[in-house]
Coordinates of C-alpha atoms in Angstrom, one line a residue:
Chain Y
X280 CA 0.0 0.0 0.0
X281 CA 3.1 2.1 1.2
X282 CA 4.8 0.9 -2.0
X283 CA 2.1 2.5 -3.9
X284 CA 1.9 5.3 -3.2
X285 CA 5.4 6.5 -3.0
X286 CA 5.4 5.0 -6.9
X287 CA 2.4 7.2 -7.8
X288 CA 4.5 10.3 -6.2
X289 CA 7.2 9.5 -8.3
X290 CA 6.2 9.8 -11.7
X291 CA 5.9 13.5 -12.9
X292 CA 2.2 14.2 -11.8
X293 CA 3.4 12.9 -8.4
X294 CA 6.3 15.4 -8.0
X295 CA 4.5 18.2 -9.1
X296 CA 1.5 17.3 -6.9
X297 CA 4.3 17.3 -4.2
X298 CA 5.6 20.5 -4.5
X299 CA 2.1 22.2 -4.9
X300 CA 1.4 21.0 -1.7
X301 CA 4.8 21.8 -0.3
X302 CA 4.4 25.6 -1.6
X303 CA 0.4 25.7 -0.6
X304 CA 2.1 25.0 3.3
X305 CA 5.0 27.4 3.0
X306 CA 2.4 29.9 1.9
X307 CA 0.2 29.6 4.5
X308 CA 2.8 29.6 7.1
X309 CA 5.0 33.0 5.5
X310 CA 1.4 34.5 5.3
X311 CA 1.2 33.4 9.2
X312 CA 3.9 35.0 10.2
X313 CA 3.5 38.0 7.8
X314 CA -0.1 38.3 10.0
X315 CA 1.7 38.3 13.1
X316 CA 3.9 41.4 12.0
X317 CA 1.4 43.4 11.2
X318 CA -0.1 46.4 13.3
X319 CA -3.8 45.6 14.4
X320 CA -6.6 47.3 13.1
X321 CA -7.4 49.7 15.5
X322 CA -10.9 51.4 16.4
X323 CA -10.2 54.7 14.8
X324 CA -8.3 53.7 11.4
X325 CA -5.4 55.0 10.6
X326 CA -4.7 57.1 14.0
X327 CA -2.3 59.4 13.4
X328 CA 0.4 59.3 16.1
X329 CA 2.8 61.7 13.9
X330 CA -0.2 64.4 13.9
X331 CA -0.2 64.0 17.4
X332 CA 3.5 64.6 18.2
X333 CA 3.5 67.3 15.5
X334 CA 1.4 69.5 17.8
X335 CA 4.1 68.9 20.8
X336 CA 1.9 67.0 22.6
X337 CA 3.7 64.9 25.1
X338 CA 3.5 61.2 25.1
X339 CA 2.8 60.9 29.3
X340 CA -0.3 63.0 28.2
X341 CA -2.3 60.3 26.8
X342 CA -0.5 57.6 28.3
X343 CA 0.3 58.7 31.8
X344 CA 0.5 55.5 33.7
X345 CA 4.0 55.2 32.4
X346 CA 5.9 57.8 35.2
X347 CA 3.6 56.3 37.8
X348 CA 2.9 52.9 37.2
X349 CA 3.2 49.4 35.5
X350 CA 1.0 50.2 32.7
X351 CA 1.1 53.1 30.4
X352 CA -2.4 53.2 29.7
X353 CA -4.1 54.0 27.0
X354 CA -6.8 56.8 26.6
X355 CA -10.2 56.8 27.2
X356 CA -12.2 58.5 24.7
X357 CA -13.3 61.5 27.0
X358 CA -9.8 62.3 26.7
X359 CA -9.7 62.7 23.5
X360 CA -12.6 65.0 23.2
X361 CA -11.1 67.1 25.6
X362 CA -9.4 68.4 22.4
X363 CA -11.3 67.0 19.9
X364 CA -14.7 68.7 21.1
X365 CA -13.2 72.2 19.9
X366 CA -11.9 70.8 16.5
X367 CA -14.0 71.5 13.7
X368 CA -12.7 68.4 11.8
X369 CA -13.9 65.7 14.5
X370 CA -17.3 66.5 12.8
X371 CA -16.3 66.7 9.2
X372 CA -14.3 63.7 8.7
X373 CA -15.2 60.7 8.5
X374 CA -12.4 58.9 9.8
X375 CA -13.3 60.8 13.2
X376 CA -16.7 58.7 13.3
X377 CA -16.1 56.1 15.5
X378 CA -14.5 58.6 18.6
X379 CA -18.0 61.0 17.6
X380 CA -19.8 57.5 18.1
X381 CA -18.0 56.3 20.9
X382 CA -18.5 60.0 22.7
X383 CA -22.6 60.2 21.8
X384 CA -23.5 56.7 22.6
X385 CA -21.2 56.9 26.0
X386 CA -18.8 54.1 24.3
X387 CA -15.4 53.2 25.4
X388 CA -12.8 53.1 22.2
X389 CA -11.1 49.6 22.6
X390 CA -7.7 50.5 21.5
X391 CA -5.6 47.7 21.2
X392 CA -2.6 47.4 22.5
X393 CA 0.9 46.7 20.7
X394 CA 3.9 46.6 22.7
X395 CA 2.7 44.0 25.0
X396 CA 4.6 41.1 26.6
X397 CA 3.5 37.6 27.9
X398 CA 1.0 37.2 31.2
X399 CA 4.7 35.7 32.7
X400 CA 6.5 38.9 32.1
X401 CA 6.0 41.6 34.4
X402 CA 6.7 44.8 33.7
X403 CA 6.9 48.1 35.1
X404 CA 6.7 51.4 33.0
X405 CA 7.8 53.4 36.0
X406 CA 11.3 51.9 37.0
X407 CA 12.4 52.0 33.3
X408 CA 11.2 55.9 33.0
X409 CA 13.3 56.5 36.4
X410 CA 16.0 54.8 35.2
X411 CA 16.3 57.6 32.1
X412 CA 15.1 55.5 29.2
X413 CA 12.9 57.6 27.0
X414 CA 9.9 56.1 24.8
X415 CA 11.0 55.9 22.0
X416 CA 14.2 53.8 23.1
X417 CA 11.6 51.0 23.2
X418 CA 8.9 52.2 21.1
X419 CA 9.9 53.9 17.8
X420 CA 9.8 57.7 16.6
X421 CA 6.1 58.1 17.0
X422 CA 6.8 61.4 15.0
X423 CA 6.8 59.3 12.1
X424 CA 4.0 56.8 12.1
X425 CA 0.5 56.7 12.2
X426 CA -1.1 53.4 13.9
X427 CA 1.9 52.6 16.5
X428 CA 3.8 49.7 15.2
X429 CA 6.7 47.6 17.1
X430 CA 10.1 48.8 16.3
X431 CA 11.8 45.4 17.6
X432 CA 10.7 42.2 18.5
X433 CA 10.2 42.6 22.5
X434 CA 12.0 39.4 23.6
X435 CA 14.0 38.5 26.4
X436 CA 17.5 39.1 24.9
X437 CA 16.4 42.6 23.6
X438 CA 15.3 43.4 27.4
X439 CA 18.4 41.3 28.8
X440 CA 21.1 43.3 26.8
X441 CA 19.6 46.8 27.9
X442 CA 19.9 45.0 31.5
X443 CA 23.3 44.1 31.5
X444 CA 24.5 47.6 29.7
X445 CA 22.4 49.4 32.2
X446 CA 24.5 47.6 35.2
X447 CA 28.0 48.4 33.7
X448 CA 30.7 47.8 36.3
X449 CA 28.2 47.5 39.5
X450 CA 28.1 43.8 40.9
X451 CA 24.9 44.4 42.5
X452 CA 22.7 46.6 40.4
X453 CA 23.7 43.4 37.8
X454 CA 22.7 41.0 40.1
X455 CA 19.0 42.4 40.8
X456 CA 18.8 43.4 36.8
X457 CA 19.9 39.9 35.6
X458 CA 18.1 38.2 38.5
X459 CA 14.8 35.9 37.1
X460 CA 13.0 36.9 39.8
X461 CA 13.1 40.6 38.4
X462 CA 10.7 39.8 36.1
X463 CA 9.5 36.2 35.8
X464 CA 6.6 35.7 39.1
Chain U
X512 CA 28.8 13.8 52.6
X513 CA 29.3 16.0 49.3
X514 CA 28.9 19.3 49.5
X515 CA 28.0 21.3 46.3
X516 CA 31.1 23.4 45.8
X517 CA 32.6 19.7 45.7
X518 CA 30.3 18.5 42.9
X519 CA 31.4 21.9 40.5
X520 CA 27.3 23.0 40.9
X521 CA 26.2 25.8 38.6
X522 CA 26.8 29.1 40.6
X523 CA 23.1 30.1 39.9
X524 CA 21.6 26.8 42.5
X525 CA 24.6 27.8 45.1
X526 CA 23.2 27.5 48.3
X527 CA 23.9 30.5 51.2
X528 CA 26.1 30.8 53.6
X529 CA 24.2 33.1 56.7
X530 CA 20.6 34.2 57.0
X531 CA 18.4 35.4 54.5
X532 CA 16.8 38.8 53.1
X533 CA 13.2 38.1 54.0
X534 CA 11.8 35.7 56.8
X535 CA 9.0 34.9 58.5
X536 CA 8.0 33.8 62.0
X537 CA 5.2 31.6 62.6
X538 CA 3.7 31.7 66.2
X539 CA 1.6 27.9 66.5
X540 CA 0.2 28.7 70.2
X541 CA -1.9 31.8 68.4
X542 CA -2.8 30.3 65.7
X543 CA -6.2 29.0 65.4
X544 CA -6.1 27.4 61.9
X545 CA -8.7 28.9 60.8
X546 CA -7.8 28.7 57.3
X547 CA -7.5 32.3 56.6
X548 CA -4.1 32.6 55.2
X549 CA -5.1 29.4 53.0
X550 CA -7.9 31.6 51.1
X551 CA -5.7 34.8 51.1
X552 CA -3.1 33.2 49.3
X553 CA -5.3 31.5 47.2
X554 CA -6.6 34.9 46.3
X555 CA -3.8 36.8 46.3
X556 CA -1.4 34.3 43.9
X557 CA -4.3 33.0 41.1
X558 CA -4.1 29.4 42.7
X559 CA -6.4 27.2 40.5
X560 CA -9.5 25.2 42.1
X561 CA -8.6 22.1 41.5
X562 CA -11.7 20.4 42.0
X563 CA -13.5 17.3 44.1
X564 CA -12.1 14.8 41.7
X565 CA -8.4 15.6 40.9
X566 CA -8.3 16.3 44.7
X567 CA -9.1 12.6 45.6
X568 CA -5.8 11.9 43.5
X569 CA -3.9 14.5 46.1
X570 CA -3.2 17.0 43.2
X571 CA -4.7 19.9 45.4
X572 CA -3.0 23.1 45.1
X573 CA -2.1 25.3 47.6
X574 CA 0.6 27.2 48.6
X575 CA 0.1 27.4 52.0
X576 CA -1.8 24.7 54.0
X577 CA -2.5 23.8 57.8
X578 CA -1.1 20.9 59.4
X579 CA -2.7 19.0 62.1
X580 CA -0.8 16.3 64.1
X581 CA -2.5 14.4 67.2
X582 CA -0.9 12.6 70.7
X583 CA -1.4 9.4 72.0
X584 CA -3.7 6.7 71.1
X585 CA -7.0 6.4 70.4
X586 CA -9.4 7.2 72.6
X587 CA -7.0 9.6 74.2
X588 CA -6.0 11.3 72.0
X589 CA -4.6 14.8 72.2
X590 CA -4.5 17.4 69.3
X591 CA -1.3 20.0 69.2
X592 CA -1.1 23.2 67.4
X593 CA -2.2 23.9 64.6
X594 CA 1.1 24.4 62.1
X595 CA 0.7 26.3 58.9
X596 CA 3.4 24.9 56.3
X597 CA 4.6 27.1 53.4
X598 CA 7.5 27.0 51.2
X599 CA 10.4 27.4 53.9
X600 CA 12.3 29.6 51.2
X601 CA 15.3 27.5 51.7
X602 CA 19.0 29.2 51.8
X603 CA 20.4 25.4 50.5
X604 CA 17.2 24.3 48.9
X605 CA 17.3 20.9 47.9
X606 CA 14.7 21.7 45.0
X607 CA 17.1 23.8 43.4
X608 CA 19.8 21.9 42.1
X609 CA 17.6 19.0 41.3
X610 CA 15.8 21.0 38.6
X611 CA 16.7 20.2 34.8
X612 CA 16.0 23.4 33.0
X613 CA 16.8 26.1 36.2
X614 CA 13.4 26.1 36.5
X615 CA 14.0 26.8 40.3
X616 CA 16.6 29.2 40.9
X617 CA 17.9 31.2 43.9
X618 CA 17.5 34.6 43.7
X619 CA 20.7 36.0 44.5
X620 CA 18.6 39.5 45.1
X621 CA 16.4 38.9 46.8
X622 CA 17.6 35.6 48.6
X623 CA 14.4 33.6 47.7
X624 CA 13.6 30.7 45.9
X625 CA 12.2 31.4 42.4
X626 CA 10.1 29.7 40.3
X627 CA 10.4 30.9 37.0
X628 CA 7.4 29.3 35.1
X629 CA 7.8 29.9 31.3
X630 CA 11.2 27.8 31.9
X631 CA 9.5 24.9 33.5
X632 CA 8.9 22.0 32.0
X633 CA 7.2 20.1 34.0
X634 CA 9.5 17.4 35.2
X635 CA 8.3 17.7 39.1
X636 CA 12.0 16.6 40.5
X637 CA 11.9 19.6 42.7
X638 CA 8.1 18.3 44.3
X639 CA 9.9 15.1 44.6
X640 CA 13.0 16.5 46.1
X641 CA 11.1 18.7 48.6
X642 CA 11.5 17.8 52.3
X643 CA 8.3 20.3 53.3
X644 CA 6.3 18.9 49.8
X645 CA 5.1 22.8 49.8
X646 CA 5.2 22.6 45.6
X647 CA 2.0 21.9 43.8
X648 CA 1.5 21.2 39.8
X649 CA -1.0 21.7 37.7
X650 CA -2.3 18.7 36.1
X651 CA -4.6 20.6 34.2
X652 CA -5.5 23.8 32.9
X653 CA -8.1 24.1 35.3
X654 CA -11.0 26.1 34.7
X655 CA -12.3 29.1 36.3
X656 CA -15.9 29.5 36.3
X657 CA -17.2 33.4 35.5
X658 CA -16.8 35.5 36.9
X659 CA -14.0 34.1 38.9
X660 CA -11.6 35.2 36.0
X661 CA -11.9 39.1 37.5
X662 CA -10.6 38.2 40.6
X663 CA -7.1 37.2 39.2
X664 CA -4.8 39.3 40.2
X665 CA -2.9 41.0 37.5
X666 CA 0.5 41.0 39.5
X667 CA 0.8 37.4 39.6
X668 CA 1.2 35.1 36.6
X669 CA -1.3 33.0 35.5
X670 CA 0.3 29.4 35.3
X671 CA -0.8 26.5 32.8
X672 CA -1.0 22.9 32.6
X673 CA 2.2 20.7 33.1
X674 CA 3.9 24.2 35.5
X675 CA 5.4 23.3 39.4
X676 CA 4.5 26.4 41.1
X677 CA 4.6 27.5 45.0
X678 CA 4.8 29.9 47.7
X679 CA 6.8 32.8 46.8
X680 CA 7.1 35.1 50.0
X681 CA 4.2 37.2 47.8
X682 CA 7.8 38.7 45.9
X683 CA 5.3 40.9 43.7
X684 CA 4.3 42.7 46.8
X685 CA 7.8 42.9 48.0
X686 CA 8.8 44.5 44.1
X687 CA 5.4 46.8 44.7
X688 CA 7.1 48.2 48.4
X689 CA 10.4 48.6 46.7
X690 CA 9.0 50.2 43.7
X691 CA 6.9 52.3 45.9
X692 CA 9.6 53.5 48.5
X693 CA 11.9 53.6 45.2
X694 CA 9.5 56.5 43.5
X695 CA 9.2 58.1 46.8
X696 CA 13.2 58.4 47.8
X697 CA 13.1 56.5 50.8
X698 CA 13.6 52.8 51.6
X699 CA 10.9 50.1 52.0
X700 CA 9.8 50.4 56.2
X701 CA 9.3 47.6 58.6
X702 CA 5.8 46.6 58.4
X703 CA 5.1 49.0 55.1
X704 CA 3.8 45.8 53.7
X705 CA 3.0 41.9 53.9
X706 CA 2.4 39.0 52.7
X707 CA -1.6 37.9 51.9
X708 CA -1.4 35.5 54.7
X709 CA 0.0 37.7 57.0
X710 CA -2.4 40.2 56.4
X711 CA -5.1 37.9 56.6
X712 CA -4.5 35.8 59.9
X713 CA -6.9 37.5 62.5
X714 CA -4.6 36.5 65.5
X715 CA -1.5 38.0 63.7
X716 CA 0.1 34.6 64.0
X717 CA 2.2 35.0 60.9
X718 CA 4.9 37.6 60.6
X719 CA 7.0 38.9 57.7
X720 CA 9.9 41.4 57.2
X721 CA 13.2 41.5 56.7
X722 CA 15.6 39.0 58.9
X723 CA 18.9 40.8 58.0
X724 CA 17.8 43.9 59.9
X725 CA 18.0 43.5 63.8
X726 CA 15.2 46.4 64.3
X727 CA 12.5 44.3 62.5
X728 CA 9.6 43.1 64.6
X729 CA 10.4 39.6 62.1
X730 CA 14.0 39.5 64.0
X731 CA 12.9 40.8 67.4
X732 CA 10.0 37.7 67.4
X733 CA 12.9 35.3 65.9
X734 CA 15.5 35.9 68.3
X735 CA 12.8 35.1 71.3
X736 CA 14.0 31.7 73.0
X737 CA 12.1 28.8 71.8
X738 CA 12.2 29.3 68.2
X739 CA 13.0 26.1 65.9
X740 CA 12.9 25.5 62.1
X741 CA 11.7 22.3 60.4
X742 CA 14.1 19.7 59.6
X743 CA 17.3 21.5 60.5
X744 CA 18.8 17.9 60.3
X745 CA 19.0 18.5 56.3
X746 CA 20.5 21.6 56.5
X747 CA 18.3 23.4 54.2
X748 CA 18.4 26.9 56.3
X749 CA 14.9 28.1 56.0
X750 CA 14.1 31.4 56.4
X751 CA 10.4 30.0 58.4
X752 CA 10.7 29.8 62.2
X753 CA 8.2 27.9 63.9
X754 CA 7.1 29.5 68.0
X755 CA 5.3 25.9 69.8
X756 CA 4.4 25.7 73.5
X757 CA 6.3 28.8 74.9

């Protein structure tokens, strides 16, 4: 039965029914991974962060968890319309809908987040901000997207060589920044 | 006997020396078990219900559970204290070295026994190798029924099937001092914080700090005569010392 069917993939029909199969998988899994690398769609299409910065306003302003706490945080729509209220465009464009939506119909926006880590990684906004990294060490030039987008792949190495740079010649700061427990509980 | 500087041991399941960072003291004559600290920790640290059936097999989990040993024979028999048993955050821990992947490390800051639980794979040695058999495993991914899910607490990882977990001294409350007293300029106080069983025992039975400073009420209670950890025979060093009948 074996026999058989490793005859019937060798003649010519075989082979090439082979290697359609072998590029229909590599496809699917390079589309996969292609998926995985792209920003989400988020509730207001196309926010533009650059637009944003362009007007000087500061990142901790709509995501001020970061000097205070683990989480950044990321804004509620009433924060928005704090601005957007005396904006003659939130009512003319159409790509303002949803937060007009979200504002009239007493809605949350569900923004979705993109820098995130695993539930066995925790992390804390706050000690990293103290320690004198800035934003965009970590997450891009905001200046110069629109939906945010992951500069790096956030793994362990990328967060273990900032570690181990960040301890230089002191023993114990390296100890506590290369310790598990740090992170992993 | 060999020792483990005689075996060439990885530096990172070294043992220690002297006492640890953090410690607790345990006073049995208070202590009423009552069960308190049991649900606290189950609270605080995401502990799954394991459920009627899979507890018949002994897979309960909990990181923290009440002993209760009786005297003499039956029908005079004589219950002692109640004796709530934790991980004894080992300075030599004998789960440590035992542990394939450095699952189960030593934390060199913080002088505790970690369990790192995206390293795990499940191999249970360190259960096996426990003298306290304080470590529980999940057999299963098991369920939590709404709206249970909102009561996880977001500090604490939320472990999966085939993961050895136990007591950790609550470290994310201890990172959430020292991240607090950090922003604020000063350094974490005696008593600032606790763990969930500590907090929760009514008759303040349980008592956590820091063991390397003399001026902690954890120090002051632990240098009281009377005092005794469990199985000092093995040389494990706990950090957990037990107050009975003084």
């Amino acid at each position: 039965m074996i026999k058989k069917i490793f005859d019937w993939l060798k003649q010519p029909l075989g082979l090439i029914a082979v290697g359609i199969v072998f590029l229909a998988v590599f496809s699917a899994a390079a589309y996969g991974i292609y998926l995985t690398q792209q920003a989400p769609e988020q509730p207001v299409p196309e926010f533009p962060h650059q637009t944003h910065v362009a007007f000087g306003i500061q990142c901790l302003y709509c995501h001020p968890g970061a000097s205070k706490g683990p989480a950044a945080g990321l804004p509620s729509q009433s924060k928005c319309w704090a601005c957007h209220n005396q904006i003659q465009k939130t009512v003319d464009s159409a790509k303002l809908a949803p937060l007009k939506d979200a504002v009239i119909n007493g809605e949350s926006l569900e923004w979705i987040p993109v820098a995130i880590v695993p539930d066995f990684v925790q992390f804390n906004h706050r000690a990293h901000i103290a320690a004198g990294r800035n934003c965009e060490e970590c997450h891009g030039d905001m200046s110069k997207v629109t939906i945010a987008e992951n500069p790096q792949v956030m793994n362990m190495g990328w967060c273990l060589d900032c570690h181990i740079e960040a301890a230089g010649e002191d023993q114990e700061k390296l100890i506590k920044l290369s310790d598990c427990g740090t992170c992993h509980y | 006997m060999t020792t483990s500087s005689e075996l060439n041991m990885p530096e990172i399941a070294m043992a220690e020396k002297e006492a640890g960072k953090w410690g607790m003291v345990i006073d049995q004559d208070i202590c009423t078990g009552c069960q308190a600290c049991v649900a606290a920790c189950a609270m605080e640290n995401n502990i799954a219900f394991v459920g009627e059936e899979d507890s018949g097999y002994g897979r309960a989990m909990h990181w923290i559970r009440i002993e209760r040993f009786w005297e003499g024979e039956y029908p005079e028999v004589k219950m002692t204290n109640q004796q709530p048993m934790m991980c004894q955050q080992c300075g030599s821990a004998p789960c440590e070295p035992v542990c394939p992947a450095f699952a189960t490390v030593h934390s060199m800051a913080e002088s505790l026994n970690l369990q790192v639980y995206n390293r795990c794979v499940g191999t249970r040695y360190c259960a096996n190798n426990c003298p306290y058999q304080v470590r529980a495993f999940n057999w299963r991914d098991y369920k939590r029924p709404e709206p249970l899910p909102n009561q996880l607490n977001p500090d604490v990882t939320v472990r999966r099937v085939g993961v050895m977990e136990k007591c950790t001294f609550c470290i994310q409350r201890i990172f959430k001092a020292q991240d607090q007293a950090k922003a604020e300029g000063r350094e974490v106080m005696d008593g600032e914080f606790t763990t969930a069983c500590a907090q929760a025992c009514p008759a303040s039975a349980i008592v956590f700090g820091r063991v390397d400073d003399p001026q902690s009420l954890v120090s002051q209670l632990k240098e009281r005569s009377g005092g005794k950890t469990h199985l000092k025979e093995l040389g494990t060093l706990p950090n957990v010392t037990y107050f009975n009948g003084g």
